[in-house]
Every structure is written in structure tokens, then in C-alpha cells.
Short mmCIF file of C-alpha atoms in Angstrom, two decimals:
data_model
loop_
_atom_site.label_atom_id
_atom_site.label_comp_id
_atom_site.label_asym_id
_atom_site.label_seq_id
_atom_site.Cartn_x
_atom_site.Cartn_y
_atom_site.Cartn_z
CA MET A 1140 93.04 -14.32 17.39
CA LYS A 1141 93.73 -12.79 13.98
CA HIS A 1142 92.11 -14.40 11.01
CA GLU A 1143 95.34 -15.00 9.04
CA THR A 1144 96.83 -17.00 11.89
CA ILE A 1145 94.10 -19.65 11.73
CA SER A 1146 95.34 -22.79 10.05
CA LYS A 1147 93.23 -24.64 7.52
CA GLU A 1148 92.82 -27.50 9.94
CA HIS A 1149 91.65 -25.19 12.70
CA ARG A 1150 89.19 -23.47 10.37
CA ALA A 1151 87.70 -26.85 9.48
CA PHE A 1152 87.45 -27.66 13.20
CA LEU A 1153 85.66 -24.37 13.92
CA GLN A 1154 83.28 -24.90 11.04
CA LYS A 1155 82.47 -28.38 12.25
CA SER A 1156 81.86 -27.27 15.82
CA ARG A 1157 79.67 -24.36 14.68
CA LYS A 1158 77.72 -26.72 12.47
CA LYS A 1159 77.13 -29.03 15.41
CA THR A 1160 75.81 -26.21 17.59
CA GLY A 1161 73.48 -25.24 14.74
CA ILE A 1162 72.13 -28.78 14.49
CA VAL A 1163 71.54 -28.98 18.25
CA ASN A 1164 69.63 -25.68 18.23
CA ALA A 1165 67.55 -26.68 15.21
CA VAL A 1166 66.61 -30.07 16.68
CA ARG A 1167 65.79 -28.42 20.01
CA LEU A 1168 63.32 -26.06 18.35
CA GLY A 1169 62.05 -28.83 16.07
CA LEU A 1170 61.32 -31.05 19.09
CA LEU A 1171 59.24 -28.29 20.70
CA LEU A 1172 57.28 -27.68 17.50
CA LEU A 1173 56.79 -31.43 17.02
CA LEU A 1174 55.43 -31.89 20.55
CA LEU A 1175 53.13 -28.88 20.23
CA GLY A 1176 51.98 -30.11 16.81
CA LEU A 1177 51.27 -33.62 18.10
CA TRP A 1178 49.39 -32.20 21.09
CA GLU A 1179 47.29 -30.02 18.81
CA LEU A 1180 46.70 -32.89 16.41
CA VAL A 1181 45.56 -35.51 18.92
CA THR A 1182 43.15 -33.03 20.48
CA ALA A 1183 41.86 -31.75 17.13
CA LEU A 1184 41.18 -35.33 16.03
CA ASN A 1185 39.63 -36.00 19.44
CA TRP A 1186 42.00 -38.91 20.19
CA ALA A 1187 42.51 -37.24 23.53
CA ASP A 1188 39.82 -35.20 25.25
CA PRO A 1189 40.77 -31.50 24.97
CA PHE A 1190 38.67 -30.89 28.05
CA LEU A 1191 41.14 -32.99 30.05
CA VAL A 1192 44.48 -32.30 28.35
CA SER A 1193 43.78 -28.87 26.81
CA SER A 1194 45.71 -27.97 23.65
CA PRO A 1195 48.20 -25.35 22.47
CA SER A 1196 45.53 -23.36 20.61
CA ARG A 1197 43.19 -23.40 23.62
CA ILE A 1198 46.04 -22.28 25.88
CA ALA A 1199 46.81 -19.42 23.48
CA LYS A 1200 43.11 -18.46 23.42
CA THR A 1201 42.93 -18.52 27.22
CA ILE A 1202 45.99 -16.29 27.54
CA ALA A 1203 44.51 -13.94 24.91
CA SER A 1204 41.19 -13.72 26.75
CA LEU A 1205 42.95 -13.10 30.08
CA TYR A 1206 44.77 -10.28 28.31
CA ARG A 1207 41.53 -8.85 26.93
CA GLU A 1208 39.88 -8.98 30.35
CA GLY A 1209 42.88 -7.05 31.63
CA THR A 1210 43.70 -9.61 34.32
CA LEU A 1211 46.74 -11.27 32.67
CA PHE A 1212 49.30 -8.75 33.84
CA TYR A 1213 47.48 -8.31 37.12
CA HIS A 1214 48.00 -11.98 38.04
CA ILE A 1215 51.54 -12.04 36.63
CA GLY A 1216 52.37 -8.86 38.56
CA ILE A 1217 51.07 -10.28 41.84
CA THR A 1218 53.03 -13.53 41.61
CA LEU A 1219 56.13 -11.89 40.21
CA SER A 1220 56.25 -9.27 42.96
CA GLU A 1221 55.70 -11.87 45.69
CA THR A 1222 58.44 -14.04 44.23
CA LEU A 1223 60.91 -11.19 43.77
CA ILE A 1224 60.32 -9.65 47.21
CA GLY A 1225 60.67 -13.10 48.81
CA PHE A 1226 63.74 -13.86 46.70
CA PHE A 1227 65.62 -10.67 47.56
CA ALA A 1228 64.62 -10.75 51.22
CA ALA A 1229 65.78 -14.37 51.49
CA ILE A 1230 69.10 -13.62 49.76
CA LEU A 1231 69.77 -10.59 51.95
CA SER A 1232 68.85 -12.20 55.26
CA GLY A 1233 70.40 -15.54 54.32
CA VAL A 1234 73.76 -14.02 53.41
CA LEU A 1235 73.77 -11.91 56.60
CA ILE A 1236 72.97 -14.92 58.77
CA ALA A 1237 75.65 -16.98 57.00
CA LEU A 1238 78.15 -14.17 57.68
CA LEU A 1239 77.26 -14.17 61.37
CA LEU A 1240 77.63 -17.94 61.53
CA TRP A 1241 81.00 -17.68 59.77
CA TRP A 1242 82.14 -15.02 62.19
CA SER A 1243 81.30 -16.91 65.37
CA GLU A 1244 82.15 -20.57 65.66
CA THR A 1245 80.28 -20.79 68.95
CA LEU A 1246 77.10 -19.40 67.42
CA ARG A 1247 77.53 -21.84 64.54
CA ARG A 1248 77.78 -24.78 66.90
CA ILE A 1249 74.78 -23.62 68.92
CA LEU A 1250 72.52 -23.09 65.91
CA GLU A 1251 73.61 -26.06 63.81
CA PRO A 1252 70.87 -28.52 64.95
CA TYR A 1253 68.17 -25.87 64.47
CA ILE A 1254 69.27 -25.20 60.92
CA VAL A 1255 69.49 -28.90 60.12
CA VAL A 1256 65.93 -29.48 61.39
CA LEU A 1257 64.58 -26.40 59.60
CA ASN A 1258 66.23 -27.58 56.42
CA ALA A 1259 64.70 -31.05 56.68
CA LEU A 1260 61.23 -29.77 57.62
CA PRO A 1261 58.78 -29.58 54.70
CA LYS A 1262 57.96 -25.87 54.87
CA ILE A 1263 54.39 -26.40 53.69
CA ALA A 1264 53.69 -27.96 57.09
CA LEU A 1265 53.94 -24.44 58.48
CA GLY A 1266 51.11 -23.26 56.18
CA PRO A 1267 48.40 -22.96 58.85
CA LEU A 1268 50.78 -21.17 61.20
CA ILE A 1269 51.76 -18.72 58.51
CA ILE A 1270 48.11 -17.92 57.76
CA ILE A 1271 47.44 -17.22 61.42
CA TRP A 1272 50.58 -15.10 61.82
CA CYS A 1273 50.56 -13.21 58.54
CA GLY A 1274 46.93 -13.28 57.47
CA THR A 1275 45.67 -14.44 54.10
CA GLY A 1276 47.23 -11.74 51.93
CA SER A 1277 50.47 -11.36 50.02
CA ARG A 1278 52.40 -11.14 53.26
CA ALA A 1279 51.82 -14.81 53.99
CA ILE A 1280 53.02 -15.75 50.51
CA VAL A 1281 56.15 -13.63 50.74
CA PHE A 1282 56.85 -15.16 54.14
CA MET A 1283 56.49 -18.65 52.71
CA THR A 1284 58.84 -17.76 49.86
CA ILE A 1285 61.46 -16.48 52.30
CA LEU A 1286 61.09 -19.56 54.47
CA VAL A 1287 61.56 -21.95 51.58
CA THR A 1288 64.55 -20.07 50.17
CA VAL A 1289 66.46 -18.70 53.13
CA ILE A 1290 67.73 -21.99 54.61
CA LEU A 1291 69.22 -22.95 51.28
CA VAL A 1292 70.93 -19.56 51.03
CA ILE A 1293 72.35 -19.88 54.54
CA LEU A 1294 73.70 -23.40 54.05
CA HIS A 1295 75.11 -22.70 50.60
CA MET A 1296 76.84 -19.44 51.59
CA LEU A 1297 78.12 -20.72 54.92
CA SER A 1298 79.82 -23.65 53.26
CA ALA A 1299 81.32 -21.26 50.69
CA PHE A 1300 82.57 -18.90 53.42
CA LEU A 1301 84.04 -21.76 55.42
CA SER A 1302 85.86 -23.24 52.44
CA ALA A 1303 88.08 -20.16 52.00
CA ASP A 1304 91.62 -21.38 51.37
CA GLU A 1305 93.53 -22.14 54.60
CA GLY A 1306 96.86 -21.16 53.09
CA LYS A 1307 95.52 -17.76 52.09
CA VAL A 1308 94.09 -17.25 55.58
CA LEU A 1309 97.52 -18.04 57.04
CA LEU A 1310 99.14 -15.65 54.59
CA LEU A 1311 96.77 -12.82 55.54
CA LYS A 1312 97.29 -13.51 59.24
CA SER A 1313 101.06 -13.34 58.73
CA MET A 1314 100.50 -9.86 57.28
CA GLY A 1315 98.73 -8.96 60.50
CA ALA A 1316 95.20 -9.25 59.15
CA ASN A 1317 92.24 -9.38 61.54
CA LYS A 1318 88.95 -11.17 60.95
CA ALA A 1319 87.41 -8.20 59.12
CA HIS A 1320 90.37 -8.13 56.71
CA ILE A 1321 90.07 -11.84 56.05
CA LEU A 1322 86.38 -11.38 55.38
CA ALA A 1323 86.79 -8.43 53.03
CA LYS A 1324 89.95 -9.49 51.18
CA LEU A 1325 89.48 -13.24 50.97
CA VAL A 1326 86.19 -14.76 52.12
CA ILE A 1327 83.80 -12.49 50.22
CA PRO A 1328 85.65 -12.34 46.89
CA SER A 1329 86.39 -16.06 46.90
CA SER A 1330 82.70 -16.82 47.59
CA LEU A 1331 81.47 -14.86 44.59
CA PRO A 1332 81.16 -17.86 42.25
CA ALA A 1333 79.30 -19.80 44.96
CA PHE A 1334 77.03 -16.78 45.46
CA VAL A 1335 76.03 -16.72 41.81
CA SER A 1336 75.47 -20.47 41.63
CA MET A 1337 73.38 -20.15 44.80
CA LEU A 1338 71.27 -17.47 43.07
CA LYS A 1339 70.42 -19.94 40.33
CA VAL A 1340 69.09 -22.48 42.83
CA ALA A 1341 67.38 -19.77 44.89
CA VAL A 1342 65.43 -18.63 41.81
CA GLY A 1343 63.82 -22.06 41.60
CA MET A 1344 63.23 -22.22 45.34
CA SER A 1345 61.52 -18.84 45.51
CA TRP A 1346 59.12 -19.85 42.70
CA ILE A 1347 58.32 -22.99 44.67
CA GLY A 1348 57.72 -20.83 47.75
CA SER A 1349 55.45 -18.29 46.10
CA ILE A 1350 53.34 -20.81 44.19
CA MET A 1351 53.07 -23.03 47.27
CA GLY A 1352 52.01 -19.97 49.24
CA GLU A 1353 49.39 -19.12 46.64
CA TYR A 1354 48.07 -22.68 46.78
CA ILE A 1355 47.46 -22.25 50.51
CA VAL A 1356 46.15 -18.71 50.61
CA SER A 1357 45.47 -16.33 47.75
CA ARG A 1358 42.88 -14.42 45.81
CA ALA A 1359 45.11 -13.60 42.87
CA GLY A 1360 48.26 -14.68 41.13
CA LEU A 1361 49.34 -17.49 38.83
CA GLY A 1362 49.22 -20.07 41.63
CA TYR A 1363 45.70 -18.91 42.39
CA LEU A 1364 44.72 -19.33 38.70
CA ILE A 1365 46.08 -22.88 38.75
CA VAL A 1366 44.22 -23.84 41.93
CA TYR A 1367 41.04 -22.09 40.80
CA GLY A 1368 41.25 -23.64 37.33
CA GLY A 1369 41.65 -27.06 38.89
CA GLN A 1370 38.66 -26.59 41.19
CA VAL A 1371 36.29 -25.51 38.42
CA PHE A 1372 37.80 -28.00 35.96
CA LYS A 1373 39.12 -25.33 33.57
CA LEU A 1374 42.22 -27.20 32.47
CA ASP A 1375 42.91 -24.55 29.82
CA LEU A 1376 43.39 -22.02 32.60
CA VAL A 1377 45.65 -24.40 34.57
CA MET A 1378 47.80 -25.02 31.50
CA ALA A 1379 47.90 -21.36 30.52
CA ALA A 1380 49.08 -20.29 33.97
CA THR A 1381 51.66 -23.09 33.98
CA VAL A 1382 53.03 -22.01 30.61
CA ILE A 1383 53.36 -18.41 31.81
CA LEU A 1384 55.14 -19.67 34.93
CA CYS A 1385 57.59 -21.62 32.77
CA PHE A 1386 58.38 -18.47 30.82
CA LEU A 1387 58.86 -16.31 33.92
CA ALA A 1388 61.03 -18.87 35.73
CA ALA A 1389 63.17 -19.37 32.64
CA LEU A 1390 63.49 -15.61 32.16
CA MET A 1391 64.64 -15.11 35.74
CA TYR A 1392 67.10 -17.99 35.43
CA PHE A 1393 68.60 -16.52 32.28
CA LEU A 1394 68.95 -13.13 33.92
CA VAL A 1395 70.94 -14.76 36.72
CA ALA A 1396 73.03 -16.69 34.20
CA LEU A 1397 73.75 -13.40 32.45
CA LEU A 1398 74.81 -11.89 35.77
CA GLU A 1399 77.09 -14.86 36.30
CA LYS A 1400 78.83 -14.22 32.99
CA LYS A 1401 79.39 -10.60 33.98
CA LEU A 1402 80.53 -11.22 37.54
CA VAL A 1403 82.50 -14.41 37.51
CA LYS A 1404 85.53 -14.20 35.31
CA ASN A 1405 87.10 -17.54 35.95
CA LYS A 1406 90.67 -16.65 36.79
CA GLU A 1407 91.48 -19.69 38.91
CA SER A 1408 94.12 -21.80 37.25
CA MET B 155 125.86 -9.79 64.59
CA LYS B 156 122.59 -8.53 66.02
CA GLU B 157 120.02 -11.18 66.75
CA ILE B 158 116.75 -10.82 64.93
CA LEU B 159 114.96 -13.98 66.00
CA ALA B 160 115.59 -16.01 69.13
CA PHE B 161 113.89 -19.15 70.44
CA ASP B 162 114.71 -19.77 74.08
CA ASN B 163 113.80 -23.14 75.56
CA VAL B 164 110.52 -23.22 73.62
CA ARG B 165 107.95 -25.93 74.19
CA LEU B 166 104.74 -26.22 72.24
CA THR B 167 101.96 -28.61 73.14
CA TYR B 168 98.78 -28.96 71.07
CA HIS B 169 95.61 -29.84 72.91
CA THR B 170 92.73 -31.63 71.23
CA ARG B 171 89.84 -33.67 72.59
CA GLN B 172 91.77 -36.79 71.64
CA GLY B 173 94.71 -35.82 73.81
CA GLU B 174 97.81 -33.68 73.72
CA VAL B 175 100.80 -33.70 71.44
CA THR B 176 104.10 -32.05 72.21
CA ALA B 177 105.46 -30.75 68.90
CA LEU B 178 108.53 -28.94 70.20
CA LYS B 179 110.54 -29.29 73.38
CA GLU B 180 113.48 -27.30 74.72
CA LEU B 181 114.07 -25.71 71.34
CA THR B 182 116.72 -23.03 71.42
CA PHE B 183 118.28 -21.27 68.47
CA SER B 184 118.77 -17.77 67.13
CA LEU B 185 119.17 -16.02 63.84
CA GLY B 186 121.24 -12.91 63.14
CA GLU B 187 120.45 -9.95 60.95
CA GLY B 188 120.88 -10.74 57.26
CA GLU B 189 121.57 -14.38 57.98
CA PHE B 190 120.16 -17.10 55.71
CA ALA B 191 119.41 -20.23 57.72
CA ALA B 192 117.72 -23.45 56.72
CA MET B 193 115.97 -25.86 59.00
CA ILE B 194 115.73 -29.53 58.17
CA GLY B 195 114.28 -32.45 60.08
CA PRO B 196 112.32 -35.65 59.71
CA SER B 197 108.88 -35.14 58.19
CA GLY B 198 106.16 -34.34 60.70
CA CYS B 199 108.62 -33.02 63.26
CA GLY B 200 106.80 -29.71 63.54
CA LYS B 201 108.88 -27.51 61.24
CA SER B 202 105.91 -25.43 60.12
CA THR B 203 104.94 -24.93 63.77
CA ILE B 204 108.27 -23.20 64.30
CA LEU B 205 107.45 -20.66 61.59
CA SER B 206 103.99 -20.06 63.05
CA LEU B 207 105.66 -19.41 66.40
CA ALA B 208 108.23 -17.10 64.83
CA ALA B 209 105.44 -15.19 63.07
CA GLY B 210 103.56 -14.85 66.34
CA LEU B 211 100.53 -16.70 64.97
CA ILE B 212 100.67 -19.09 67.91
CA LYS B 213 102.08 -18.63 71.40
CA PRO B 214 104.60 -21.06 72.92
CA SER B 215 103.38 -23.24 75.79
CA ALA B 216 106.65 -22.52 77.61
CA GLY B 217 109.85 -20.60 76.92
CA SER B 218 110.04 -17.46 74.82
CA VAL B 219 110.19 -16.37 71.21
CA THR B 220 111.79 -12.99 70.60
CA LEU B 221 111.38 -11.26 67.27
CA GLY B 222 113.47 -8.18 66.61
CA GLY B 223 111.81 -7.01 63.43
CA SER B 224 108.95 -7.48 61.02
CA ILE B 225 108.32 -10.76 59.21
CA GLY B 226 107.31 -11.81 55.74
CA TYR B 227 105.82 -15.26 55.28
CA MET B 228 106.18 -17.27 52.11
CA LEU B 229 104.26 -20.50 51.79
CA GLN B 230 104.48 -23.76 49.90
CA ARG B 231 102.03 -22.55 47.28
CA ASP B 232 102.22 -19.01 45.95
CA GLU B 233 98.76 -18.17 47.37
CA LEU B 234 98.30 -15.38 44.87
CA PHE B 235 94.66 -14.30 44.85
CA PRO B 236 93.27 -15.48 41.50
CA TRP B 237 90.75 -12.64 41.20
CA ARG B 238 93.44 -9.97 41.54
CA THR B 239 95.98 -8.96 38.93
CA ILE B 240 99.64 -9.40 39.86
CA GLU B 241 99.81 -5.66 40.57
CA LYS B 242 96.81 -5.82 42.92
CA ASN B 243 98.31 -8.91 44.55
CA LEU B 244 101.47 -6.94 45.30
CA TYR B 245 99.37 -4.25 46.99
CA LEU B 246 97.57 -6.77 49.21
CA PRO B 247 99.96 -6.50 52.21
CA LEU B 248 99.81 -2.70 51.95
CA GLU B 249 96.01 -2.77 52.07
CA VAL B 250 95.99 -5.08 55.08
CA GLN B 251 98.65 -3.11 56.95
CA LYS B 252 97.02 0.24 56.11
CA LYS B 253 100.18 1.40 54.35
CA ASN B 254 98.54 1.76 50.97
CA THR B 255 100.26 5.05 50.16
CA PRO B 256 101.47 6.20 46.73
CA ALA B 257 105.07 5.97 47.95
CA ARG B 258 104.66 2.37 49.08
CA ARG B 259 102.89 1.42 45.86
CA ALA B 260 105.70 3.02 43.88
CA ARG B 261 108.21 0.98 45.88
CA ALA B 262 106.24 -2.19 45.09
CA LEU B 263 106.35 -1.38 41.39
CA GLU B 264 110.05 -0.65 41.65
CA LEU B 265 110.64 -4.11 43.14
CA ALA B 266 108.51 -5.64 40.40
CA GLU B 267 110.54 -3.79 37.78
CA GLN B 268 113.85 -4.74 39.37
CA TYR B 269 113.02 -8.43 39.46
CA GLY B 270 111.51 -8.76 36.01
CA LEU B 271 107.84 -8.73 36.88
CA SER B 272 106.81 -5.45 35.29
CA GLY B 273 105.56 -7.12 32.10
CA PHE B 274 103.07 -9.18 34.11
CA LEU B 275 101.52 -6.51 36.34
CA LYS B 276 98.21 -6.50 34.50
CA SER B 277 98.09 -10.29 34.15
CA TYR B 278 96.16 -12.63 36.38
CA PRO B 279 98.08 -15.31 38.31
CA SER B 280 96.65 -18.11 36.15
CA GLN B 281 98.39 -16.57 33.13
CA LEU B 282 101.84 -16.99 34.72
CA SER B 283 104.12 -20.02 34.94
CA GLY B 284 104.67 -21.69 38.31
CA GLY B 285 108.13 -20.15 38.65
CA MET B 286 106.89 -16.66 37.80
CA ARG B 287 104.06 -16.99 40.28
CA GLN B 288 106.44 -17.95 43.06
CA ARG B 289 108.59 -14.97 42.16
CA ALA B 290 105.51 -12.73 42.35
CA ALA B 291 104.77 -14.24 45.76
CA LEU B 292 108.28 -13.33 46.89
CA ILE B 293 107.94 -9.76 45.66
CA ARG B 294 104.60 -9.53 47.48
CA THR B 295 106.45 -10.60 50.63
CA LEU B 296 109.19 -8.03 50.05
CA VAL B 297 106.62 -5.26 49.58
CA MET B 298 106.01 -5.51 53.32
CA GLU B 299 109.69 -4.58 53.83
CA PRO B 300 110.23 -7.43 56.26
CA ASP B 301 113.44 -7.79 58.27
CA ILE B 302 113.17 -11.54 58.19
CA LEU B 303 111.61 -13.88 55.64
CA LEU B 304 110.00 -17.07 56.82
CA LEU B 305 110.01 -19.58 53.97
CA ASP B 306 107.82 -22.64 54.44
CA GLU B 307 108.99 -25.10 51.76
CA PRO B 308 108.35 -22.45 49.12
CA PHE B 309 109.63 -24.56 46.22
CA SER B 310 108.09 -27.93 46.97
CA ALA B 311 105.08 -27.42 44.71
CA LEU B 312 107.29 -26.84 41.65
CA ASP B 313 108.71 -29.42 39.26
CA TYR B 314 112.38 -30.29 39.71
CA GLN B 315 113.94 -28.09 37.04
CA THR B 316 111.81 -25.05 37.85
CA ARG B 317 112.54 -25.67 41.49
CA LEU B 318 116.31 -25.32 41.08
CA LEU B 319 115.92 -22.18 39.00
CA VAL B 320 113.37 -20.53 41.29
CA ALA B 321 115.44 -21.42 44.38
CA ALA B 322 118.44 -19.71 42.78
CA ASP B 323 116.25 -16.78 41.83
CA VAL B 324 114.78 -16.36 45.31
CA SER B 325 118.18 -16.75 46.97
CA ARG B 326 119.63 -14.04 44.73
CA ILE B 327 116.78 -11.65 45.46
CA ILE B 328 116.86 -12.22 49.23
CA ARG B 329 120.63 -11.75 49.32
CA SER B 330 120.54 -8.60 47.24
CA GLU B 331 117.84 -7.17 49.51
CA LYS B 332 120.03 -8.18 52.50
CA LYS B 333 117.18 -9.85 54.35
CA ALA B 334 117.46 -12.51 57.00
CA ALA B 335 115.70 -15.72 56.08
CA LEU B 336 114.62 -18.90 57.78
CA LEU B 337 113.92 -21.65 55.26
CA ILE B 338 112.02 -24.75 56.25
CA THR B 339 112.59 -27.69 53.95
CA HIS B 340 112.73 -31.46 53.89
CA ASP B 341 115.14 -31.36 50.96
CA ILE B 342 118.72 -31.67 52.22
CA SER B 343 120.36 -30.49 49.02
CA GLU B 344 118.06 -27.46 48.88
CA ALA B 345 119.09 -26.52 52.41
CA ILE B 346 122.80 -26.89 51.60
CA SER B 347 122.62 -24.98 48.33
CA LEU B 348 120.73 -22.02 49.80
CA ALA B 349 121.67 -21.48 53.42
CA ASP B 350 124.72 -20.20 55.28
CA ARG B 351 123.65 -22.03 58.39
CA ILE B 352 121.80 -25.30 58.66
CA LEU B 353 119.80 -26.24 61.72
CA VAL B 354 119.00 -29.93 62.10
CA LEU B 355 115.99 -30.96 64.15
CA THR B 356 115.19 -34.27 65.82
CA ALA B 357 111.95 -36.22 65.36
CA ARG B 358 108.94 -35.07 67.40
CA PRO B 359 109.08 -33.55 69.93
CA ALA B 360 111.57 -31.50 67.95
CA ARG B 361 114.77 -30.22 69.54
CA LEU B 362 117.86 -28.78 67.93
CA LEU B 363 120.21 -31.63 67.04
CA ALA B 364 122.98 -29.69 65.32
CA SER B 365 123.82 -26.33 63.82
CA HIS B 366 126.30 -26.10 60.95
CA GLU B 367 127.89 -23.08 59.29
CA THR B 368 128.42 -23.99 55.66
CA ASP B 369 131.69 -22.99 53.98
CA PHE B 370 130.89 -22.54 50.32
CA LEU B 371 132.80 -20.20 48.05
CA SER B 372 129.73 -19.11 46.15
CA SER B 373 126.34 -17.94 47.35
CA ASP B 374 124.69 -19.03 44.09
CA PRO B 375 122.75 -22.25 44.76
CA LEU B 376 123.47 -23.66 41.30
CA LYS B 377 127.23 -23.06 41.65
CA ARG B 378 127.23 -24.48 45.15
CA ARG B 379 125.84 -27.72 43.83
CA GLU B 380 128.96 -28.01 41.66
CA GLU B 381 131.42 -27.45 44.50
CA PRO B 382 133.18 -30.62 45.75
CA ARG B 383 132.22 -30.02 49.39
CA PHE B 384 128.52 -30.18 48.48
CA SER B 385 128.44 -33.98 48.63
CA GLY B 386 130.37 -33.93 51.90
CA TRP B 387 127.72 -31.73 53.48
CA PHE B 388 125.00 -33.88 52.05
CA GLU B 389 126.49 -36.97 53.63
CA THR B 390 126.93 -35.32 57.04
CA LEU B 391 123.31 -34.14 57.15
CA TRP B 392 121.96 -37.38 55.73
CA LYS B 393 123.61 -39.28 58.58
CA GLU B 394 122.32 -36.88 61.19
CA LEU B 395 118.77 -37.20 59.97
CA ASP B 396 118.93 -40.99 59.71
CA PRO B 397 119.31 -42.44 63.20
#
């Protein structure tokens, strides 16, 4: 819109709405600083035992010392690679399985109870099995990540594939389209928004999978630091690893959100 | 007149776990080349089933359906793909039928130009009005160069005023392209204003109750509505539908 065409009233509205966004952002940041400040204060004044609740400055020191020892990026790298490999493998296999289930109604009916049970099963119950099958290395953790994430991907994508508009299917069939045409022209493009929203959930699930896997078996990684820190009562280490996890998970989520903005131009009326 | 679509003693029975339903029984009618026919009947009498049969999407349980040309299907909603521009929507049938040649695409653009769509080619469907979208859907159907158009209540999703205008629009385009058309509708006045022949169906299982050749002076739906015989036709059909 050109600037001259904006009415006075509209300009006032825009100003007001921009002002509101500014206030929200400022309060958001202020709240974080306030909480961190309070945390620091109560521990500095010894109202709460810093040994038990840690403190922002101790967390910062712990991260700094991990960095100096050269292990910070080592642990981050281990967990990040396990999470990412598990994430992509789960997305790829999940989407492929969902496609197969979409293609064949019979297969879908046969496998439905298995998927329902697998979905309901707490995956951590399979921990011992996974250790025996995959050993105690990164492979077990990646496997756990895939297991936790893949069912969600399958269910989410299958329901998206199946909800392709009936009228449009009929239209394509009247043009002489076969199943492959319907898949390529309608089902896949119309499932794109569902795919991106599934990615957002899958990000969270794959972090759950990798950290859970590291809790069960690991000699390195952020999950390992948390478990180790808990065992030797180094709460600073537990908190530091948790803070780093928060950052990484948020970063990955924002990357997906960015992808969503690029991919999904909402053209549905 | 050469026949382009013929139903001969067609029966269609649906089977579900709950039982079976006979939608059509002993249905016989035919449509000639370039003829514009409308089919009316009580709601739920299986009108859409007839189009699916004509399009070959389902097979009759008994009897035969003979189609002497290619079909173009137009549905209640425009069913334009929201992630494609209007231009790309027009190319959709070409892509599916593997006829996506420069010549065919040029023909599609020519149709778009001829029927006032060229200004919207780069727009997305959501940027068009309901009437414009339905027109785009018709052009997409014509891109397939069908011999017969199957119209499944194509105006029923539009508001009343738009509906009259789009019906007139579509009728004009179909007549100028000299296509045969079979229009399914539950709107008696729509059937009278558009079609040259009106087929009346019974309640389920649907059979042919009557076939009327209309005798209007004009082929323009809006003008037909002003002709004195319009109300006469309306009354005749109203009585036939109401037992």
C-alpha cells in the first residue's frame, strides 16, 4: 500500500498496534530479566541454597568452564547429531509409511491396530530391548529418537493424506486421473501445511527421544550431563545443560517456523 | 441428430454392510450432439449417480451406458486448486491427460482470453469472486475439449444474484462452443431457463418420468425468464415433481 493512500485514522490504528507489539516484547524481556534477577538475588542472599537451586551466575560459570575444558561443543554436537539424525530418519520413514498406508486401504486396515498400540505404548518401556539390540552407543539413542517420533509422523501425515478434498478427487478422476496423478497433483500439495505443522511437533518429539535415550544409555551428550550432574549432585551442571537444551530446541523450532513461512503461502479462501 | 450419450435400461445398486440400495432402475434416455438437457428430480433420487455413470466413474449393475465422446465434469463447487494460479489450474487437465503441449496451452489461454479471464491468469483462486471462480472452472473443463459437459448443480454454491448471472454466462459459453451438456439441478426454474430438453426423474429408485422439449424463443436464460411461457413450464414441472 502506498503511503499517501493511508488515512489518518488508519495511521493512528497502525501506530497503536505497533505500540502494543512493542509493549508486549518489552514486558516479555523484562519478565525474563526479573526472574533471572530474583533467582540471582535469593541465592546471593542465601534465602535459597544455591547448592540446590543453582543460580544464573553459577550456570554461566559452568557453561564457561565447559567451554574452556573444550567439552561444551563436544556434548552439544553429540546430542544435536543424534537428535537431527533421528529427526530426519523419522520424517523420511514416517512419510513413506504414511504414503503406503494411503495407497492401500487393505494394508491400512491390517496395520491399524498395530499402529494404535505402538502409539499408546510408552516408548521408554522398550529401553532395555533397544540396548540389547543396538548396543550402548549413539545408535541406541538414534533408534529411540526415531521410535518416539515416527508414529506421530505416520499418524499426522496419514490423516492429512486421507483428508484430501473428495470433490477434487472426483474432478481429477473425471479427467481420467489414476492414483499416482491424484497423489502428485492433489494429495501431496494439499498436505504441505500439515507437513510443516507436523515438523513443529516432531522437533519436540525428537528432543524427547534423544534425551530419553541418553538417560538410558550414554557416555556423552546433554542428557548425559544432566543425568551425571544429578548423580553427583552438581545442580549447576544439570541447570547449565538444561538451559543449553532450551536454546537448541527453540532454535530448531524457529528454523521450522521460518520454513513454514517460506513454504506455506496461505492461498485457501 | 447423432447420439452422444445413451442410457439403456440402467440399474444401479449400491452395496454396503448395512444392506443394499437401488438408486436407479430401468433408466433409459439419450442425449444428442450439441444438445443442452437438464435433469430434475426429488432430492436424494440419485441424480449425481447418473453423472458418475455417464463419466464412467462407476459401472451400472445392469443395462448399458454408451458414451460417444469425451466428457468434462463440472461440480457444485469450483474445485480450483488453491495453491495453483488460475493459469496453472487451467493446465491441470492437460497435465493429467498428458496433453501438456504448447499448442494445447495456447488454446487454453485463448479460451481464457475469449471469456474474459486473461486478467486473472496470475491470480490465485482466493483472489477471485465466486462467479469468476465458477467461470474459471468452466474454462478448465473446456480446456479438455470435451464433447459433452456434465454439470452437477454447478451454481448451487453461489448466492442468488450471482447464480442467475453465472448461469447465463455458462449457458452462453457452452452454446457458443457448441457442446452438449447434461445439467443436474434441483432448481426447476434453472432447468427451464437453461435447457432445451428437460428430463424429469421419479423418487428413488429413479426412473425417467417425463421428457419435455422446451419451446422458448431465446436461448438466453435471463430473457427466457421473462417469456410468458416460463411460468407455464414451471407449473407443469412442479406438478410432475409433486405427487
